[in-house]
């Protein structure tokens, strides 16, 4: 489905997502519109009754309608607030689930700041759709009702009002079309600026060390003139439309009053009807107030389209098959992965990793090592070929079973959770990862993982131990890597390390290497590395060269090839 059509469909779904609150808002708004239409007639009857010396029931009725309008304003604010909050929360949950279900390559096409902007800003704009649609629809009822009321009192008055409203409607239609483009451009550029800003904040130390702060400011704000252009365009359109309606509205009001005055002198209207006609003229000329609700609707529609751009991207399909008994045998057949420009990253990879074996993946920079690690555990699917774990294609595996079976550790891990305990236990089953209720420092599974990653002593020195908040935990690059390794040790069958020991000192790396190798047959290990010692400790080495598997053999056999030895020279390795 095209993004534009998906955006309008999402807008309709968001309107319905407000549930009973949106329905209540519609009911309250209709009640307010009815009271607003009845009030001039009641005032007119009250004037005629007062002039004729009649009872004051019409005056009491007018006061009652005023009370209704006051209550309507209060209930409108309540219903619109709760309805928008409900719709926005549902839309954010939907978008967040889709973002996590997308292929990791799909999310990389958008800066993180832009994704956050869509999740926080544009989702909130789209969440106002129910309020905007209801209020914009109801806002036209008083002006249209005023035309009918004036026509009933005197047809000439109705025709005068209808001509003026037609001209205002043409102006508003042009405003909606032009403002939609300006708002969409503003949101797009704002997302790009947010993406650059997040990149800069992530690399703040590098920028400070390079002394390029001013250059980075210029880079982040390079699109600011374009943002200002779209912003000024939107405000100019709104101001222009407001000015035009403000110019037409008094003329329309005066025209109705003039015609009404003549009708009074001709005996076509009573004094009370003239009072009502003046009120209806003011109500009809107030169609310009619809501009505010139309502007909100334009923002909601633009926000829905921005969110829909992500929702139209296909999610990674999940299978439903469980894993059979096995030790983690990994098989790749004809695996191909291409870059966005069509360049092959992996080209026809055939690789068998026996259950319980350790295979080191080596190669020059750009050889495809990290991409091989990504497809081996289904961080993303290959563009061609198939990956199997214990005989089951990864595409067909149940998502929970896959993530329990496969663990990842990266060179720059991101720690997730409120505390150190949460960060390590992220991948553990719920029962073994939950923080202990008693005073023990951590669950046995978390303690075991921390010791295997040689990070238990570091955690013990923290002020709160395993319960120390991550934001209050000063960690070096190597300590962060060790926490990432501890998290990965939850894997039951396949452990994939993507250069996950690059920041460790030699002694610590040796301890962790022993823990990773473990007992023979305990789990299968795929280790992306640029260090000779790690390759030598593995059972087999998968040597990648230009996206192809050039060799699969023990390190000592491959070492005879000078091209293989050259792979380790940049890292300073030896035999």
Coordinates of C-alpha atoms in Angstrom, one line a residue:
X1 CA 0.0 0.0 0.0
X2 CA 1.4 3.4 -0.9
X3 CA 2.6 5.5 2.0
X4 CA 0.1 8.3 1.2
X5 CA -2.9 6.0 1.3
X6 CA -1.5 4.2 4.4
X7 CA -1.2 7.6 6.1
X8 CA -4.8 8.4 5.5
X9 CA -5.8 5.0 6.6
X10 CA -3.7 5.3 9.7
X11 CA -5.4 8.7 10.4
X12 CA -8.8 7.0 10.3
X13 CA -7.6 4.2 12.6
X14 CA -6.3 6.8 15.0
X15 CA -9.6 8.6 15.1
X16 CA -11.3 5.3 16.1
X17 CA -8.5 4.6 18.6
X18 CA -9.8 7.4 20.9
X19 CA -12.7 5.0 21.7
X20 CA -15.4 6.2 23.9
X21 CA -13.7 9.5 24.6
X22 CA -13.8 10.5 21.0
X23 CA -17.5 9.4 20.9
X24 CA -18.1 11.4 24.0
X25 CA -16.4 14.4 22.5
X26 CA -18.6 14.2 19.4
X27 CA -21.7 14.0 21.6
X28 CA -20.6 16.9 23.8
X29 CA -19.6 19.0 20.8
X30 CA -22.9 18.4 19.0
X31 CA -24.7 19.4 22.2
X32 CA -22.7 22.6 22.3
X33 CA -23.4 23.3 18.6
X34 CA -27.1 22.8 19.2
X35 CA -27.1 25.1 22.3
X36 CA -25.1 27.7 20.3
X37 CA -27.7 27.6 17.5
X38 CA -30.7 27.8 19.9
X39 CA -29.2 30.7 21.9
X40 CA -29.9 33.5 19.4
X41 CA -33.4 32.3 18.8
X42 CA -34.0 32.3 22.6
X43 CA -32.6 35.7 23.0
X44 CA -34.8 37.0 20.2
X45 CA -37.9 35.5 21.7
X46 CA -36.9 37.0 25.1
X47 CA -36.6 40.5 23.5
X48 CA -40.0 40.2 21.8
X49 CA -41.6 38.9 25.0
X50 CA -40.1 41.7 27.0
X51 CA -41.4 44.3 24.6
X52 CA -44.8 42.7 24.6
X53 CA -44.8 42.5 28.4
X54 CA -44.9 38.7 28.4
X55 CA -43.4 36.2 30.7
X56 CA -39.6 35.8 31.2
X57 CA -39.4 32.1 30.4
X58 CA -37.4 32.8 27.2
X59 CA -34.9 34.8 29.2
X60 CA -34.6 31.8 31.6
X61 CA -34.1 29.5 28.7
X62 CA -31.4 31.7 27.3
X63 CA -29.6 31.6 30.7
X64 CA -29.9 27.8 30.7
X65 CA -28.3 27.6 27.3
X66 CA -25.4 29.7 28.5
X67 CA -24.9 27.3 31.4
X68 CA -24.9 24.4 28.9
X69 CA -22.2 26.1 26.8
X70 CA -20.0 26.6 29.9
X71 CA -20.4 22.9 30.8
X72 CA -19.7 21.9 27.2
X73 CA -16.4 23.8 27.2
X74 CA -15.3 21.9 30.3
X75 CA -16.3 18.5 29.1
X76 CA -14.8 19.2 25.7
X77 CA -11.4 19.8 27.3
X78 CA -11.7 16.6 29.4
X79 CA -12.8 14.3 26.5
X80 CA -10.3 15.7 24.0
X81 CA -7.4 15.3 26.5
X82 CA -8.2 11.7 27.4
X83 CA -9.1 10.7 23.8
X84 CA -5.9 12.1 22.4
X85 CA -3.8 10.5 25.2
X86 CA -5.4 7.1 24.5
X87 CA -4.9 7.4 20.7
X88 CA -1.4 8.6 21.0
X89 CA -0.4 5.8 23.4
X90 CA -1.9 3.2 21.1
X91 CA -0.1 4.6 18.1
X92 CA 3.2 4.8 19.9
X93 CA 2.9 1.2 21.0
X94 CA 2.1 0.1 17.5
X95 CA 5.0 2.0 16.0
X96 CA 7.5 0.9 18.7
X97 CA 6.5 -2.8 18.1
X98 CA 7.0 -2.3 14.4
X99 CA 10.4 -0.6 14.9
X100 CA 11.6 -3.6 16.9
X101 CA 10.2 -6.0 14.4
X102 CA 11.9 -4.4 11.4
X103 CA 15.0 -5.8 9.9
X104 CA 18.0 -3.9 11.5
X105 CA 19.0 -2.7 8.1
X106 CA 15.7 -1.0 7.7
X107 CA 16.1 1.1 10.9
X108 CA 19.6 2.0 9.9
X109 CA 18.2 3.9 6.9
X110 CA 16.8 6.5 9.3
X111 CA 18.8 8.5 11.9
X112 CA 17.9 7.5 15.4
X113 CA 16.9 11.1 16.2
X114 CA 14.5 11.0 13.3
X115 CA 12.9 7.8 14.6
X116 CA 12.6 9.3 18.1
X117 CA 11.0 12.4 16.6
X118 CA 8.4 10.3 14.8
X119 CA 7.7 8.3 17.8
X120 CA 7.4 11.2 20.2
X121 CA 6.4 14.2 18.1
X122 CA 4.6 13.0 15.0
X123 CA 2.8 10.3 16.8
X124 CA 1.5 12.9 19.2
X125 CA 0.4 15.1 16.3
X126 CA -1.4 12.1 14.7
X127 CA -3.0 11.2 18.1
X128 CA -4.9 14.5 17.9
X129 CA -6.7 13.3 14.8
X130 CA -9.8 12.3 16.6
X131 CA -10.2 15.7 18.3
X132 CA -9.3 17.5 15.1
X133 CA -11.8 15.6 12.9
X134 CA -14.6 15.9 15.5
X135 CA -14.1 19.6 16.3
X136 CA -13.5 20.5 12.6
X137 CA -16.7 18.7 11.6
X138 CA -18.8 20.2 14.4
X139 CA -17.3 23.6 14.0
X140 CA -19.0 24.0 10.6
X141 CA -22.5 23.3 12.1
X142 CA -23.1 26.7 13.7
X143 CA -22.3 28.6 10.5
X144 CA -24.4 26.3 8.4
X145 CA -27.1 26.3 11.0
X146 CA -27.1 30.1 11.0
X147 CA -27.7 30.1 7.2
X148 CA -30.8 27.8 7.7
X149 CA -32.1 30.0 10.7
X150 CA -31.7 33.2 8.7
X151 CA -33.4 31.7 5.7
X152 CA -36.3 30.7 7.9
X153 CA -36.6 34.2 9.3
X154 CA -36.1 35.9 6.0
X155 CA -34.8 34.2 2.7
X156 CA -32.8 37.2 1.7
X157 CA -30.8 37.0 4.9
X158 CA -30.1 33.4 4.2
X159 CA -28.9 34.1 0.7
X160 CA -26.6 36.9 1.9
X161 CA -25.0 34.7 4.5
X162 CA -24.6 31.7 2.1
X163 CA -22.7 33.8 -0.5
X164 CA -20.3 35.0 2.1
X165 CA -19.7 31.5 3.6
X166 CA -19.1 30.1 0.1
X167 CA -16.2 32.6 -0.4
X168 CA -14.8 31.7 3.0
X169 CA -14.9 28.0 2.2
X170 CA -12.9 28.5 -1.0
X171 CA -10.2 30.3 1.0
X172 CA -10.0 27.6 3.6
X173 CA -9.7 24.9 1.0
X174 CA -6.7 26.6 -0.5
X175 CA -5.2 26.9 3.0
X176 CA -5.5 23.2 3.7
X177 CA -3.8 22.2 0.5
X178 CA -0.8 24.6 0.9
X179 CA -0.4 24.1 4.6
X180 CA -0.2 20.3 4.3
X181 CA 2.9 20.6 2.1
X182 CA 4.5 23.2 4.4
X183 CA 3.9 21.1 7.6
X184 CA 5.2 17.9 6.0
X185 CA 8.4 19.6 4.9
X186 CA 8.8 21.1 8.4
X187 CA 8.5 17.7 10.1
X188 CA 10.9 16.1 7.6
X189 CA 13.6 18.7 8.1
X190 CA 13.1 18.7 11.8
X191 CA 13.7 14.9 11.9
X192 CA 16.9 15.3 9.9
X193 CA 18.2 17.9 12.4
X194 CA 17.3 15.7 15.3
X195 CA 19.2 12.8 13.7
X196 CA 22.3 14.8 13.3
X197 CA 22.1 16.2 16.8
X198 CA 21.9 12.7 18.3
X199 CA 24.9 11.6 16.3
X200 CA 26.8 14.6 17.6
X201 CA 25.8 14.0 21.2
X202 CA 26.8 10.4 20.9
X203 CA 30.3 11.4 19.7
X204 CA 30.7 14.4 22.0
X205 CA 34.1 13.2 23.3
X206 CA 35.4 12.8 19.8
X207 CA 34.2 16.2 18.7
X208 CA 35.8 17.8 21.8
X209 CA 39.0 16.0 21.3
X210 CA 39.2 17.1 17.6
X211 CA 38.3 20.7 18.5
X212 CA 35.6 20.7 15.9
X213 CA 32.7 22.0 18.0
X214 CA 31.9 24.9 15.8
X215 CA 32.1 22.8 12.7
X216 CA 29.7 20.3 14.2
X217 CA 27.3 23.1 15.2
X218 CA 27.3 24.2 11.6
X219 CA 26.7 20.6 10.4
X220 CA 23.8 20.0 12.8
X221 CA 22.2 23.3 12.0
X222 CA 22.9 23.3 8.2
X223 CA 19.2 22.6 7.5
X224 CA 18.0 25.3 9.8
X225 CA 17.4 27.8 7.0
X226 CA 15.2 25.2 5.2
X227 CA 13.4 24.5 8.5
X228 CA 12.8 28.2 8.9
X229 CA 11.5 28.4 5.3
X230 CA 8.9 25.7 5.9
X231 CA 8.0 27.2 9.3
X232 CA 7.6 30.7 7.9
X233 CA 5.6 29.3 5.0
X234 CA 3.2 27.6 7.4
X235 CA 2.7 30.7 9.5
X236 CA 2.4 32.9 6.5
X237 CA -0.4 30.7 5.1
X238 CA -2.2 30.7 8.4
X239 CA -1.8 34.5 8.8
X240 CA -2.9 35.1 5.2
X241 CA -6.0 32.9 5.6
X242 CA -6.8 34.5 8.9
X243 CA -6.4 38.0 7.4
X244 CA -8.7 37.1 4.5
X245 CA -11.4 35.6 6.7
X246 CA -11.0 38.6 9.1
X247 CA -11.6 41.0 6.2
X248 CA -14.6 39.1 4.8
X249 CA -16.2 38.3 8.2
X250 CA -17.0 41.9 9.2
X251 CA -18.3 42.7 5.7
X252 CA -20.5 39.6 5.9
X253 CA -21.8 40.6 9.3
X254 CA -22.5 44.2 8.2
X255 CA -24.3 42.9 5.1
X256 CA -26.6 40.7 7.2
X257 CA -27.2 43.6 9.6
X258 CA -28.0 46.0 6.8
X259 CA -30.4 43.6 5.2
X260 CA -31.9 42.8 8.6
X261 CA -32.4 46.5 9.4
X262 CA -34.2 47.0 6.1
X263 CA -36.4 44.0 6.8
X264 CA -37.2 45.5 10.2
X265 CA -38.3 48.8 8.7
X266 CA -40.3 47.0 6.1
X267 CA -42.1 45.0 8.8
X268 CA -40.6 41.6 7.7
X269 CA -38.8 41.1 11.0
X270 CA -39.7 41.8 14.6
X271 CA -37.1 43.5 16.9
X272 CA -36.4 40.2 18.6
X273 CA -35.8 38.5 15.2
X274 CA -33.4 41.3 14.3
X275 CA -31.4 40.6 17.5
X276 CA -31.4 36.9 16.6
X277 CA -30.3 37.7 13.0
X278 CA -27.4 39.8 14.3
X279 CA -26.3 36.9 16.5
X280 CA -26.6 34.4 13.7
X281 CA -24.6 36.8 11.4
X282 CA -21.8 36.9 14.0
X283 CA -22.0 33.1 14.3
X284 CA -21.8 32.6 10.5
X285 CA -19.0 35.1 10.1
X286 CA -17.1 33.2 12.8
X287 CA -16.3 30.4 10.3
X288 CA -12.8 31.7 10.3
X289 CA -12.4 30.1 13.7
X290 CA -12.6 26.8 11.9
X291 CA -9.0 27.6 10.7
X292 CA -7.6 26.6 14.0
X293 CA -9.2 23.2 13.9
X294 CA -8.2 22.8 10.3
X295 CA -4.6 23.6 11.2
X296 CA -4.7 20.9 13.8
X297 CA -6.1 18.5 11.3
X298 CA -3.3 19.3 8.8
X299 CA -0.7 18.7 11.5
X300 CA -2.3 15.4 12.4
X301 CA -2.5 14.3 8.8
X302 CA 1.2 15.2 8.2
X303 CA 2.2 13.3 11.4
X304 CA 0.2 10.3 10.4
X305 CA 2.0 10.2 7.0
X306 CA 5.4 10.4 8.7
X307 CA 4.5 7.5 11.0
X308 CA 3.0 5.5 8.1
X309 CA 6.4 5.7 6.3
X310 CA 7.8 3.3 8.9
X311 CA 4.6 1.2 9.3
X312 CA 4.6 0.4 5.6
X313 CA 8.0 -1.2 5.8
X314 CA 7.6 -5.0 6.2
X315 CA 8.4 -6.5 9.5
X316 CA 10.6 -9.5 9.8
X317 CA 8.3 -12.5 9.7
X318 CA 8.3 -14.8 12.7
X319 CA 8.1 -18.5 12.5
X320 CA 6.4 -20.9 14.9
X321 CA 8.6 -24.0 14.9
X322 CA 10.4 -25.0 18.1
X323 CA 14.0 -26.1 18.2
X324 CA 14.5 -29.9 18.2
X325 CA 17.1 -31.4 20.6
X326 CA 20.6 -30.5 19.5
X327 CA 23.8 -28.8 20.4
X328 CA 23.7 -25.8 18.1
X329 CA 24.8 -27.1 14.7
X330 CA 24.9 -24.1 12.3
X331 CA 24.6 -24.4 8.5
X332 CA 24.7 -21.7 5.9
X333 CA 23.9 -22.5 2.3
X334 CA 24.3 -20.0 -0.6
X335 CA 24.0 -17.0 1.7
X336 CA 24.1 -13.7 -0.1
X337 CA 23.6 -10.2 1.3
X338 CA 23.7 -7.0 -0.8
X339 CA 24.1 -3.4 0.2
X340 CA 21.5 -0.8 -0.7
X341 CA 23.4 0.0 -3.9
X342 CA 23.4 -3.7 -5.0
X343 CA 27.0 -4.3 -4.1
X344 CA 27.5 -7.8 -2.7
X345 CA 28.6 -8.0 1.0
X346 CA 28.3 -11.8 1.3
X347 CA 28.4 -13.8 -1.9
X348 CA 27.4 -17.4 -1.9
X349 CA 28.6 -18.4 1.6
X350 CA 28.5 -22.1 2.4
X351 CA 29.5 -22.8 6.0
X352 CA 29.0 -25.7 8.4
X353 CA 29.7 -25.1 12.1
X354 CA 29.5 -28.4 14.0
X355 CA 27.6 -28.5 17.3
X356 CA 29.8 -27.4 20.2
X357 CA 32.6 -26.2 18.0
X358 CA 34.3 -22.8 18.1
X359 CA 34.8 -21.1 14.7
X360 CA 36.7 -17.8 14.4
X361 CA 35.6 -15.5 11.6
X362 CA 38.5 -13.4 10.3
X363 CA 39.1 -11.2 7.3
X364 CA 40.2 -7.8 6.2
X365 CA 38.0 -4.8 7.0
X366 CA 34.9 -4.9 4.8
X367 CA 35.2 -8.6 4.1
X368 CA 31.7 -9.2 5.6
X369 CA 32.5 -10.6 9.0
X370 CA 29.9 -8.6 11.0
X371 CA 27.3 -9.3 8.3
X372 CA 28.0 -13.0 8.5
X373 CA 27.5 -12.8 12.3
X374 CA 24.3 -10.9 11.9
X375 CA 22.7 -13.4 9.5
X376 CA 24.0 -16.4 11.6
X377 CA 21.7 -15.4 14.5
X378 CA 19.0 -13.7 12.4
X379 CA 19.6 -10.1 13.3
X380 CA 18.5 -9.8 9.7
X381 CA 17.7 -12.3 6.9
X382 CA 20.0 -12.8 4.0
X383 CA 18.9 -11.6 0.6
X384 CA 19.5 -15.1 -0.8
X385 CA 20.3 -18.5 0.6
X386 CA 19.3 -20.1 3.9
X387 CA 20.6 -20.4 7.5
X388 CA 19.7 -23.4 9.7
X389 CA 20.2 -24.0 13.4
X390 CA 20.0 -27.7 14.3
X391 CA 18.3 -28.4 11.0
X392 CA 15.6 -25.8 11.3
X393 CA 15.6 -22.7 9.0
X394 CA 16.0 -19.5 11.2
X395 CA 13.0 -18.0 9.3
X396 CA 10.8 -20.8 10.6
X397 CA 11.9 -20.7 14.2
X398 CA 9.7 -19.3 17.0
X399 CA 11.0 -15.9 18.0
X400 CA 11.3 -16.7 21.7
X401 CA 13.0 -20.0 21.0
X402 CA 15.5 -18.3 18.6
X403 CA 16.5 -15.6 21.1
X404 CA 16.9 -18.1 23.9
X405 CA 19.1 -20.3 21.7
X406 CA 21.3 -17.5 20.3
X407 CA 23.3 -14.9 22.2
X408 CA 25.1 -11.9 20.9
X409 CA 28.0 -9.8 22.2
X410 CA 29.2 -6.8 20.3
X411 CA 32.3 -4.6 20.2
X412 CA 30.3 -1.6 21.4
X413 CA 27.5 -3.0 23.4
X414 CA 24.5 -0.9 24.5
X415 CA 23.5 -1.7 28.1
X416 CA 19.7 -1.8 28.6
X417 CA 17.9 -1.8 31.9
X418 CA 17.6 0.2 35.1
X419 CA 20.4 -1.5 37.0
X420 CA 23.5 -3.6 36.3
X421 CA 21.5 -6.7 37.3
X422 CA 18.9 -5.8 34.7
X423 CA 21.5 -5.3 32.0
X424 CA 23.1 -8.7 32.5
X425 CA 19.8 -10.5 32.9
X426 CA 18.2 -8.9 29.8
X427 CA 18.3 -12.1 27.7
X428 CA 17.6 -14.6 30.6
X429 CA 14.2 -16.2 31.0
X430 CA 11.9 -14.1 33.2
X431 CA 12.2 -16.4 36.2
X432 CA 16.0 -16.5 36.3
X433 CA 16.4 -12.8 35.5
X434 CA 14.0 -11.1 37.9
X435 CA 15.8 -9.1 40.6
X436 CA 16.0 -11.1 43.9
X437 CA 13.3 -10.2 46.5
X438 CA 15.6 -10.9 49.4
X439 CA 18.9 -9.2 50.2
X440 CA 21.1 -11.4 48.0
X441 CA 23.0 -9.4 45.4
X442 CA 21.8 -11.2 42.3
X443 CA 20.1 -14.3 41.0
X444 CA 22.4 -17.3 40.5
X445 CA 22.1 -17.1 36.7
X446 CA 23.3 -13.5 36.7
X447 CA 26.1 -14.2 39.1
X448 CA 27.3 -17.1 37.0
X449 CA 27.2 -14.9 33.8
X450 CA 29.1 -12.1 35.5
X451 CA 31.9 -14.5 36.7
X452 CA 32.2 -16.0 33.2
X453 CA 32.6 -12.6 31.7
X454 CA 35.3 -11.7 34.4
X455 CA 33.2 -8.7 35.5
X456 CA 32.0 -9.8 38.9
X457 CA 34.9 -8.1 40.7
X458 CA 34.1 -4.8 39.0
X459 CA 30.4 -5.0 40.0
X460 CA 31.3 -5.8 43.6
X461 CA 33.2 -2.5 43.8
X462 CA 30.2 -0.5 42.7
X463 CA 28.3 1.4 45.5
X464 CA 25.2 -0.7 45.1
X465 CA 26.7 -3.8 43.6
X466 CA 24.4 -5.5 41.1
X467 CA 21.6 -3.1 42.1
X468 CA 23.6 0.0 41.0
X469 CA 21.7 2.1 38.5
X470 CA 23.3 2.1 35.1
X471 CA 23.2 5.9 34.9
X472 CA 25.4 6.0 38.0
X473 CA 27.8 3.3 36.9
X474 CA 31.2 4.7 35.6
X475 CA 32.5 2.0 33.2
X476 CA 35.5 1.8 30.9
X477 CA 35.1 0.5 27.4
X478 CA 36.5 -2.9 28.4
X479 CA 34.1 -3.1 31.4
X480 CA 31.2 -2.3 29.2
X481 CA 32.2 -5.0 26.8
X482 CA 32.4 -7.5 29.7
X483 CA 28.9 -6.7 30.8
X484 CA 27.8 -7.2 27.2
X485 CA 29.5 -10.6 27.2
X486 CA 27.8 -11.5 30.5
X487 CA 24.5 -10.8 28.9
X488 CA 25.3 -12.9 25.9
X489 CA 26.2 -16.0 28.0
X490 CA 22.5 -16.6 28.5
X491 CA 22.6 -18.3 25.0
X492 CA 21.6 -22.0 25.2
X493 CA 23.1 -23.2 21.9
X494 CA 24.9 -20.6 19.8
X495 CA 27.1 -17.8 21.1
X496 CA 28.1 -15.1 18.6
X497 CA 30.8 -12.6 19.5
X498 CA 31.3 -9.8 17.1
X499 CA 34.7 -8.5 18.0
X500 CA 33.4 -8.4 21.6
X501 CA 36.9 -8.5 23.2
X502 CA 38.5 -5.7 21.3
X503 CA 38.8 -3.4 24.3
X504 CA 40.1 -5.9 26.8
X505 CA 43.6 -6.3 28.1
X506 CA 45.5 -9.4 27.3
X507 CA 45.0 -11.0 30.7
X508 CA 41.3 -10.4 30.9
X509 CA 40.9 -11.6 27.3
X510 CA 42.6 -14.8 28.2
X511 CA 40.3 -15.4 31.1
X512 CA 37.2 -14.7 29.0
X513 CA 38.5 -16.8 26.1
X514 CA 38.6 -19.8 28.5
X515 CA 35.1 -19.0 29.6
X516 CA 33.9 -18.7 26.1
X517 CA 35.5 -21.9 25.0
X518 CA 34.0 -23.7 28.0
X519 CA 33.6 -27.4 28.0
X520 CA 33.7 -29.2 24.7
X521 CA 30.2 -29.5 23.2
X522 CA 28.6 -27.1 25.7
X523 CA 27.5 -24.6 23.1
X524 CA 28.5 -23.5 19.6
X525 CA 30.6 -20.4 19.3
X526 CA 31.0 -18.1 16.3
X527 CA 33.7 -15.5 17.1
X528 CA 34.5 -12.5 14.9
X529 CA 38.0 -11.5 15.7
X530 CA 41.1 -9.7 14.4
X531 CA 43.4 -11.2 16.9
X532 CA 45.7 -14.1 16.2
X533 CA 45.4 -15.7 19.6
X534 CA 41.6 -16.0 19.3
X535 CA 41.9 -17.5 15.9
X536 CA 44.5 -20.0 17.1
X537 CA 42.3 -21.0 20.1
X538 CA 39.3 -21.8 17.8
X539 CA 38.6 -25.3 16.4
X540 CA 38.2 -23.8 12.9
X541 CA 38.8 -20.5 11.2
X542 CA 36.4 -19.1 8.5
X543 CA 38.5 -16.8 6.4
X544 CA 36.4 -14.2 4.5
X545 CA 37.9 -12.3 1.6
X546 CA 35.7 -9.9 -0.4
X547 CA 32.5 -11.4 0.8
X548 CA 33.5 -15.0 -0.1
X549 CA 34.6 -17.8 2.1
X550 CA 38.2 -18.3 1.0
X551 CA 39.1 -20.9 3.6
X552 CA 37.7 -23.0 6.4
X553 CA 40.4 -24.9 8.3
X554 CA 42.4 -24.8 11.6
X555 CA 44.5 -21.7 12.1
X556 CA 47.8 -23.5 11.9
X557 CA 46.9 -24.8 8.4
X558 CA 45.8 -21.4 7.1
X559 CA 48.9 -19.7 8.6
X560 CA 51.0 -21.1 5.8
X561 CA 49.2 -18.7 3.4
X562 CA 50.9 -15.2 3.3
X563 CA 47.6 -13.6 2.4
X564 CA 46.1 -15.1 5.6
X565 CA 48.9 -13.8 7.7
X566 CA 48.4 -10.4 6.2
X567 CA 44.9 -10.3 7.7
X568 CA 46.4 -10.0 11.2
X569 CA 49.2 -7.5 10.5
X570 CA 47.2 -4.4 11.0
X571 CA 46.3 -5.6 14.5
X572 CA 50.0 -6.3 15.2
X573 CA 49.4 -10.1 15.6
X574 CA 52.0 -12.7 15.2
X575 CA 52.0 -16.5 15.1

